[in-house]
Short mmCIF file of C-alpha atoms and ligand atoms in Angstrom, two decimals:
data_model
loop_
_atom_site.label_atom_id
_atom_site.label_comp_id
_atom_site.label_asym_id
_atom_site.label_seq_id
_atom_site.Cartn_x
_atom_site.Cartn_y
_atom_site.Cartn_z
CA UNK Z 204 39.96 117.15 250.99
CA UNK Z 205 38.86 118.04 247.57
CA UNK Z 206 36.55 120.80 246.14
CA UNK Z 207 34.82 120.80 242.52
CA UNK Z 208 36.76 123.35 240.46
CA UNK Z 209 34.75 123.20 237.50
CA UNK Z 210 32.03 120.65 235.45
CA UNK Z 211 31.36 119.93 231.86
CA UNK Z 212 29.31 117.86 230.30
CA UNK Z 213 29.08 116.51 226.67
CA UNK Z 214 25.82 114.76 224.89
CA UNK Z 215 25.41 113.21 221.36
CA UNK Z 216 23.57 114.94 218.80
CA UNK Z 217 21.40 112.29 217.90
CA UNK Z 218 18.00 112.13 220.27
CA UNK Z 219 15.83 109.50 220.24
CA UNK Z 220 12.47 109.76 221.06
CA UNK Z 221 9.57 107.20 222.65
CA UNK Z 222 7.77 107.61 219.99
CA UNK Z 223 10.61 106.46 217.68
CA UNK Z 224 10.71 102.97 219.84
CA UNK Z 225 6.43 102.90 219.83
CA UNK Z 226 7.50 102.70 216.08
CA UNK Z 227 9.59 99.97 216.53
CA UNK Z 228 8.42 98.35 220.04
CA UNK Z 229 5.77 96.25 221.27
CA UNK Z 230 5.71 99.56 223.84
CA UNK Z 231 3.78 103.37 224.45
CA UNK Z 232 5.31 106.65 225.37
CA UNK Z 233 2.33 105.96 227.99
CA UNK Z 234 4.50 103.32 229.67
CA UNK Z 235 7.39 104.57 229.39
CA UNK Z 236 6.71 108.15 230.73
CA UNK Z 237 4.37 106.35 233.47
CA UNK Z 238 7.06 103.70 234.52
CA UNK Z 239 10.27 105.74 234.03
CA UNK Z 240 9.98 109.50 233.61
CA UNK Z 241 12.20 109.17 230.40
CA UNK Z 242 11.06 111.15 227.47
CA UNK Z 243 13.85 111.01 225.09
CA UNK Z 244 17.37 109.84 225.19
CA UNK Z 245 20.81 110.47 223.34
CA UNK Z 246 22.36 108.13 221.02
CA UNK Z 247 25.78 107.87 219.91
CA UNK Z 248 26.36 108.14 216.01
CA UNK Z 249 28.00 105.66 214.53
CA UNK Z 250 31.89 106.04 214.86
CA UNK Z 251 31.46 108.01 218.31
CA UNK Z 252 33.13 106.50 220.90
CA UNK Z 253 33.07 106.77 224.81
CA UNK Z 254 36.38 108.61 224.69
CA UNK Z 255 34.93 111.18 222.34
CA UNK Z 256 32.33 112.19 224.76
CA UNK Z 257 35.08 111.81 227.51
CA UNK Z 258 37.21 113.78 225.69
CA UNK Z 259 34.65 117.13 225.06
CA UNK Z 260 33.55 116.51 228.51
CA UNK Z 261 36.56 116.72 229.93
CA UNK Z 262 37.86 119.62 227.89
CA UNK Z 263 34.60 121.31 229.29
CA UNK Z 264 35.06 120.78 232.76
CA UNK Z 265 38.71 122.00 232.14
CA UNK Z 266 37.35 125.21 230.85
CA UNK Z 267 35.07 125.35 233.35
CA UNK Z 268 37.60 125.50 236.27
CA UNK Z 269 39.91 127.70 234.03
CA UNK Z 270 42.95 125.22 233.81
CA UNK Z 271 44.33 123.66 231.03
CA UNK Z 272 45.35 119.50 230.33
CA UNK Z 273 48.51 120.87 231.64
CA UNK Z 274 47.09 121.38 235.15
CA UNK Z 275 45.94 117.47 235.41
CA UNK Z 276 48.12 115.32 237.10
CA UNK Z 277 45.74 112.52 237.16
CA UNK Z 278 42.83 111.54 234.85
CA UNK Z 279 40.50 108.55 236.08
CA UNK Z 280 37.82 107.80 233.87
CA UNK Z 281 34.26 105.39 235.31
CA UNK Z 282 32.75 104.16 232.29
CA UNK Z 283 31.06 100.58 231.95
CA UNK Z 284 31.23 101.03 228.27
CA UNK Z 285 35.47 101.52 227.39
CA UNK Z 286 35.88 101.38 223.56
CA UNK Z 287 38.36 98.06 223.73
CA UNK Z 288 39.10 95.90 226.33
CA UNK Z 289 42.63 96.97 226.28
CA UNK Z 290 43.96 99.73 226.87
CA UNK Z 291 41.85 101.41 229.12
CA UNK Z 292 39.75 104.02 227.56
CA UNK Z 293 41.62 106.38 229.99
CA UNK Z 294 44.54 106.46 227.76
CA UNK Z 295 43.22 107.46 224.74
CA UNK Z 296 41.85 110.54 226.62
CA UNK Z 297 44.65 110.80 227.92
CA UNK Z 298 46.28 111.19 224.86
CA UNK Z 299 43.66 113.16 223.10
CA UNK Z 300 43.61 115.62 226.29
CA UNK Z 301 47.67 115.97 226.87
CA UNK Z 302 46.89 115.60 231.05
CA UNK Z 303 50.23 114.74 232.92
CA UNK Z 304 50.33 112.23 235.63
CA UNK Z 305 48.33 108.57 235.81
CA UNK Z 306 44.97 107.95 234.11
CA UNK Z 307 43.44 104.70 234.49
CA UNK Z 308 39.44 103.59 233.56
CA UNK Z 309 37.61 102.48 236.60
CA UNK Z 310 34.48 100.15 237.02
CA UNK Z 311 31.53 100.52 239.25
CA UNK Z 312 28.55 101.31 236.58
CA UNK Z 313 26.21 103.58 237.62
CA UNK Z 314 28.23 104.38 240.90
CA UNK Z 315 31.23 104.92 238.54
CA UNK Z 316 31.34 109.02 238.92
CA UNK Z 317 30.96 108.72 242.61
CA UNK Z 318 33.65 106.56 243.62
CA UNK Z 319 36.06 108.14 241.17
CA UNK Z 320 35.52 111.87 242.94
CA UNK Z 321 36.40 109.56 246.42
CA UNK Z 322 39.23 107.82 244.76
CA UNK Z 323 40.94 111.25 243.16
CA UNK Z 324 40.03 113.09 246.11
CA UNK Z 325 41.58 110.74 248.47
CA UNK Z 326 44.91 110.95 245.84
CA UNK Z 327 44.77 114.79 245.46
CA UNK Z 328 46.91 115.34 248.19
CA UNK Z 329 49.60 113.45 246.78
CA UNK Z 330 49.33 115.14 242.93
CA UNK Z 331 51.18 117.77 241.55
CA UNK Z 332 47.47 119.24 240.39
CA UNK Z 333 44.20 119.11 239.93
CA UNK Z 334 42.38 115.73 239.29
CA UNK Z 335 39.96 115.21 236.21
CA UNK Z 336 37.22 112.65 237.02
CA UNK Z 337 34.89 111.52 233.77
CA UNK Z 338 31.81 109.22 233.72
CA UNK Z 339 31.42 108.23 230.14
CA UNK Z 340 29.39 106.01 228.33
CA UNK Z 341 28.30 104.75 225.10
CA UNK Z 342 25.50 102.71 226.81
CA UNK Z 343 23.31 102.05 223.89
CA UNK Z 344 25.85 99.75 222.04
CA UNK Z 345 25.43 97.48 224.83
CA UNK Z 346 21.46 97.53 225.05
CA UNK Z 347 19.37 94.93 223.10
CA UNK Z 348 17.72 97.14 220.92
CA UNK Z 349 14.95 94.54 220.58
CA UNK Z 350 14.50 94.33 223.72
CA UNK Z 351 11.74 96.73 225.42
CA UNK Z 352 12.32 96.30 228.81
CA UNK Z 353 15.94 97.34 228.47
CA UNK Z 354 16.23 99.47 225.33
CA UNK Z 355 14.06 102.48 226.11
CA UNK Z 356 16.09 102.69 229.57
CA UNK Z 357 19.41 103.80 228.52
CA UNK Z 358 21.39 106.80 226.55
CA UNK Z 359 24.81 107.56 225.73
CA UNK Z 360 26.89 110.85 227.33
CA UNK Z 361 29.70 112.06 229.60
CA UNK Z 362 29.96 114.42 232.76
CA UNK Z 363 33.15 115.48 234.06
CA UNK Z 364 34.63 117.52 237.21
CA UNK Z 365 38.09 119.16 237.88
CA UNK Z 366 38.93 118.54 241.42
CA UNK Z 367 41.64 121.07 243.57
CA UNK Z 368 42.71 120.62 247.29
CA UNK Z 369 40.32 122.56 249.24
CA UNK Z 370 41.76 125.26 251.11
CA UNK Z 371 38.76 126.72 253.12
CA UNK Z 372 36.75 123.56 254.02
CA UNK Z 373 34.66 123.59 251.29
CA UNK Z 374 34.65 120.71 249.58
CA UNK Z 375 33.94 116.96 249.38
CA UNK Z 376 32.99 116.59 253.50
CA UNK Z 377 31.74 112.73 253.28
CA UNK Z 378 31.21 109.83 251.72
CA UNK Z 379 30.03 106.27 251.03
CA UNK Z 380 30.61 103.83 249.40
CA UNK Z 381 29.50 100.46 248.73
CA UNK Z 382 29.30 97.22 246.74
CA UNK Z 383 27.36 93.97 246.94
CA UNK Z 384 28.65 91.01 244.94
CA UNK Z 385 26.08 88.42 245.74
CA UNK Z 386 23.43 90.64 243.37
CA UNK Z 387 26.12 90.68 240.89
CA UNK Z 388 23.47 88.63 238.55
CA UNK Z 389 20.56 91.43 238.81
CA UNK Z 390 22.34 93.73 235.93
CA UNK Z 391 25.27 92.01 233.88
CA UNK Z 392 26.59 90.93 230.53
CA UNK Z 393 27.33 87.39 230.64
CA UNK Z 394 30.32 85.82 229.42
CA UNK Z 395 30.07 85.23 225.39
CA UNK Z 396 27.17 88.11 225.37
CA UNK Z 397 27.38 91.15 224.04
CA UNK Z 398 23.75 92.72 225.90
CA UNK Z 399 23.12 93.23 229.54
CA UNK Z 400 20.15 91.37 230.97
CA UNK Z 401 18.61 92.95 234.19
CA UNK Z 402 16.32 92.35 236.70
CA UNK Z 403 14.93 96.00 236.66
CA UNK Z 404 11.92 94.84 239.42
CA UNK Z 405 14.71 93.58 242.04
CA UNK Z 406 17.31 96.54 241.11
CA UNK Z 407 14.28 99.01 241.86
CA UNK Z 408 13.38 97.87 244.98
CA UNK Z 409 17.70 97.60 246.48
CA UNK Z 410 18.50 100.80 244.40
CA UNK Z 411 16.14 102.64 246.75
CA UNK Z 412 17.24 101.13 249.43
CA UNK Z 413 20.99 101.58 249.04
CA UNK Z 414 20.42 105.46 248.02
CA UNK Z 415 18.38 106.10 251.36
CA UNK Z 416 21.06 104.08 253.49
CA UNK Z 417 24.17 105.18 251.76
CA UNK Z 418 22.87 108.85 251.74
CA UNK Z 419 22.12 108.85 255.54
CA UNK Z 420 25.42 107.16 256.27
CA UNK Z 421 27.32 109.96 254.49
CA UNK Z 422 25.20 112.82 256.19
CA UNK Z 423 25.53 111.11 259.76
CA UNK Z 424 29.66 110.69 259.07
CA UNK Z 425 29.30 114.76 258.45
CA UNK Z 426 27.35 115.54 261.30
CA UNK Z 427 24.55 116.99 258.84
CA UNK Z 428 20.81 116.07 258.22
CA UNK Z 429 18.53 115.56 254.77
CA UNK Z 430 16.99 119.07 255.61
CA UNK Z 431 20.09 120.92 255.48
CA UNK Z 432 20.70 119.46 251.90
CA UNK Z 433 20.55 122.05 249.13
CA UNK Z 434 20.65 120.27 246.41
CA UNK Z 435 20.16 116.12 245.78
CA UNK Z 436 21.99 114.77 243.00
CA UNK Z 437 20.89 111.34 242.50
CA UNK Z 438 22.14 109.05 239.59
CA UNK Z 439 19.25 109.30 237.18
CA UNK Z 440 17.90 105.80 236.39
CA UNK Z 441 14.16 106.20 236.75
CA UNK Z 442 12.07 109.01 237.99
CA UNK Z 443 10.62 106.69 240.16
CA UNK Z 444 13.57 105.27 242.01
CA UNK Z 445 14.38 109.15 242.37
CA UNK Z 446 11.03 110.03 243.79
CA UNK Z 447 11.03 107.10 246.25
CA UNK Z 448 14.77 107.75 247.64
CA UNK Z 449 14.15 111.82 247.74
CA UNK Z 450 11.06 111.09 249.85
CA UNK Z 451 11.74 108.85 252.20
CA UNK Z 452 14.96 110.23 252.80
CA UNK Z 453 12.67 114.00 253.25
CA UNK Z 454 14.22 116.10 250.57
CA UNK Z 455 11.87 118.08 248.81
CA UNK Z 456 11.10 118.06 244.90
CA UNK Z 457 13.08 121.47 244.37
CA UNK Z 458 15.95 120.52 245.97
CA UNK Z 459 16.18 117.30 243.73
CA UNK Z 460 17.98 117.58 240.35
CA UNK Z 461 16.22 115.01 237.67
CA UNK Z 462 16.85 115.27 233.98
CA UNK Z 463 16.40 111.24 232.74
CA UNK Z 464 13.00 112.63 231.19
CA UNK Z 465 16.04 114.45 228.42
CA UNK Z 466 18.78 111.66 228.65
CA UNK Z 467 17.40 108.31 230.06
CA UNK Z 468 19.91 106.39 232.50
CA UNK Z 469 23.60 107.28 231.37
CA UNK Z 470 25.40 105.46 233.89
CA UNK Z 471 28.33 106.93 235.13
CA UNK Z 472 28.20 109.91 233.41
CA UNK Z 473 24.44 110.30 234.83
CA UNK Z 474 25.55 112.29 237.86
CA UNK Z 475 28.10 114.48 236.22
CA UNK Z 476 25.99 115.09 233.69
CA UNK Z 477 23.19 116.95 235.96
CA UNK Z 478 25.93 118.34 238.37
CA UNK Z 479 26.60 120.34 235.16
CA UNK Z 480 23.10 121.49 233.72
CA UNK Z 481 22.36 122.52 237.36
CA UNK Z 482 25.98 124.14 237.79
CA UNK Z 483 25.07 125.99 233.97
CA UNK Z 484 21.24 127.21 235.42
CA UNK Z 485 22.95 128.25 238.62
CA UNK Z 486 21.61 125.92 240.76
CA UNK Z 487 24.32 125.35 241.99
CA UNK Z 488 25.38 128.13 244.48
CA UNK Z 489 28.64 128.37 246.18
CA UNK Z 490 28.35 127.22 249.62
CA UNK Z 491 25.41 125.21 249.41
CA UNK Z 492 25.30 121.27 250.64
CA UNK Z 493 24.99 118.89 247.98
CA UNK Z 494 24.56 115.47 247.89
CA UNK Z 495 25.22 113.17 245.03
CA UNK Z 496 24.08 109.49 245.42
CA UNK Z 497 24.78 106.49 242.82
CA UNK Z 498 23.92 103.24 242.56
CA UNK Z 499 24.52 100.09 240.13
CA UNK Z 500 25.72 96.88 238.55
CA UNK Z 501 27.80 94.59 240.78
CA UNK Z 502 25.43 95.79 242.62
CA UNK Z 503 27.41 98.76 243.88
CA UNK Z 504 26.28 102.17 245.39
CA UNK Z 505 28.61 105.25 246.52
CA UNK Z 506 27.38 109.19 248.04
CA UNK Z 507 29.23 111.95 248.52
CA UNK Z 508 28.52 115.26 250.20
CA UNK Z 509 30.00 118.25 249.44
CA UNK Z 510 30.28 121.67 250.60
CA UNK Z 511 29.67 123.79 246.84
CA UNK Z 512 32.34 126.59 246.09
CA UNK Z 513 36.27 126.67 245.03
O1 UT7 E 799 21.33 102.22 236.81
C1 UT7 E 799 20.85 101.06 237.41
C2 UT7 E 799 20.18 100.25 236.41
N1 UT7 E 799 18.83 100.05 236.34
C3 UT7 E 799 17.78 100.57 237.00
O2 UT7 E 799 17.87 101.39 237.86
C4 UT7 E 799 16.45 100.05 236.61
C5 UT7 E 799 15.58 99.73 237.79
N2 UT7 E 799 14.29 99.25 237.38
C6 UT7 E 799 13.37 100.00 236.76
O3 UT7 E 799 13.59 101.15 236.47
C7 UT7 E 799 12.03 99.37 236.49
O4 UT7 E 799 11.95 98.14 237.14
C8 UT7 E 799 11.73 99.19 234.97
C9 UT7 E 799 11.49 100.54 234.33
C10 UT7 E 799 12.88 98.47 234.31
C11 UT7 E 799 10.46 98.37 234.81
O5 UT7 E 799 9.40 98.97 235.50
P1 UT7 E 799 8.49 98.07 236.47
O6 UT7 E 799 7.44 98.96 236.98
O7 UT7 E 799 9.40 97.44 237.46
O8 UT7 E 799 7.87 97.05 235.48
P2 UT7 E 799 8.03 95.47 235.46
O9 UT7 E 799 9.42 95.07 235.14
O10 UT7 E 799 7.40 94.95 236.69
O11 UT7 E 799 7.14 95.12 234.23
C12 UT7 E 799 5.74 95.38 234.20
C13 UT7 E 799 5.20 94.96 232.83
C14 UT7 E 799 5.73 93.60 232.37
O12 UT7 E 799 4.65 92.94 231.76
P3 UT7 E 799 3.85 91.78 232.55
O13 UT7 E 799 4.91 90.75 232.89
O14 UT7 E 799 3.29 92.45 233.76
O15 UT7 E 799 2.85 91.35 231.56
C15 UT7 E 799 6.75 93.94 231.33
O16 UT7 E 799 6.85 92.94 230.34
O17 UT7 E 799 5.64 95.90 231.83
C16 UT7 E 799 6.17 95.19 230.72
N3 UT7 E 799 7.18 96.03 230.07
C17 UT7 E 799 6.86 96.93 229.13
N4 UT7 E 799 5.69 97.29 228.59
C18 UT7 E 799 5.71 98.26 227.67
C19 UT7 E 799 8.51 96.06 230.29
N5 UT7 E 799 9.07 96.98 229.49
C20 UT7 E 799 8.07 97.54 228.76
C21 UT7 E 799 8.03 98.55 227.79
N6 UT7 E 799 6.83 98.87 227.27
N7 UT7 E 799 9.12 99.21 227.37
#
């Protein structure tokens, strides 16, 4: 078992507003706000890669924890956005970093941050350290940015945690994890294409679903209900999808963490990325139950539940 030793998070400078795309959009910050909850999102310059926000990300969550790239024996990266399609992404963070031990990029979009922390966690024992874990993307190189019903959706960032064996039984208590192939179509790139096309009315409608079922299957393998959740980290792809899941699965507004309204839908580095702005506002509280819940392209879907504290 695994506990979160520290978090760090890493945004571009650049922000991009709705009213920049009502400039430039058959579109309204009206819709927008009404139909996503996103106010403004982040937007790589150019020359700023996915391992750049990795990398200051990473270094964060290092500082966070108080260990050093020394300390890592293992660096695994989700990202749906790597800078080349070979290497992984993973090694030039690697490299820019100086972590020991294997580091390796790993795919499951949205749900990218979520099975990494089950993936490290379930290698930690076997490690000579901790484990970094990274969601980074540079999502907005791989948006149509003519396109309305995709382009206003997305932003660029990275989240990160350090992860140490848990030595009290705090820690990562459950999880889920998930993927169905046969809606691979809903959210992809096709071959020879360089934008995704999605079907954002069917990935609504199985996002909530998969949230509510993966998040009760993870609290039933702990033994624990929805009301004894402290704090519900969801992957932040619309404020709607949020509401929906938080409700029907009967956790309160305040115990819900939501920032897309500041960053739009980052993908994997979505969840990170709030983990650490409510870790920074102290939200976050050592002991408390928190339960982080992704979902995504393939389509794929993974929760975890965690016991706060190192
Ligand atoms: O991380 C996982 C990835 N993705 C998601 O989680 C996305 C899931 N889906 C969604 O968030 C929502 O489905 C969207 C935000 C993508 C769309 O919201 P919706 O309420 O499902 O709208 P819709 O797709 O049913 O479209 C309603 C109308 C359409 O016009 P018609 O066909 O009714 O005339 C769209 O063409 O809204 C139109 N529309 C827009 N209008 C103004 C689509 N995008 C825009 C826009 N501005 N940006």
């Amino acid at each position: 078992m695994s506990v979160i030793a520290g978090v760090g998070m890493a945004v571009p400078e650049q922000r991009v507003t709705n009213a920049d795309f009502e400039a430039r959009l058959d579109t309204t910050d009206a819709w927008i706000t009404e139909r996503t909850g996103i106010k403004e999102r982040r937007v790589a310059a150019d020359g700023e890669k996915t391992r750049d926000l990795a990398v200051a990300a990473g270094a964060a969550a290092l500082k966070d924890a108080g260990l050093t790239p020394d300390d890592v024996g293992l660096l695994v990266l989700a990202t749906a956005t790597p800078d080349q399609a070979l290497p992984a992404t993973a090694a030039f963070v690697q490299d820019e970093l100086g972590t020991r031990g294997g580091a390796f990029d790993l795919g499951a979009a949205c749900a990218g941050f979520v099975y990494g922390l089950v993936v490290a966690s379930s290698m930690l024992a076997n490690l000579e350290g901790s484990a970094l874990v990274i969601g980074a993307e540079t999502l907005t190189r791989i948006v149509d940015p003519d396109d309305r019903s995709t382009a206003v959706l997305f932003g660029d960032g990275a989240g990160a945690a350090v992860l140490l064996p848990s030595v009290d039984g705090r820690g990562l208590l459950a999880w889920d994890m998930g993927c169905d192939g046969s809606a691979a179509g809903l959210l992809e790139i096709r071959p020879g294409e360089s934008y995704l096309r999605m079907d954002g009315r069917e990935v609504f409608r199985r996002a909530v679903r998969v949230v509510v079922e993966s998040a009760e299957a993870t609290l039933r393998r702990a033994g624990m209900s929805a009301s004894q959740v402290d704090v519900f980290v969801p992957h932040q792809a619309n404020r709607r999808i949020i509401d929906a899941a938080a409700s029907r699965l009967g956790i309160p507004e305040d115990r819900t963490v939501v920032n897309v309204d500041r960053y739009g839908n980052t993908s994997a580095a979505s969840i990170p990325i709030a983990l650490a702005e409510a870790a920074a506002d102290g939200r976050l509280q050592d002991g408390q139950l928190v339960l982080l819940s992704g979902f995504g392209a393939g389509m794929t879907w993974a929760s975890a539940l965690i016991r706060w504290g190192s």
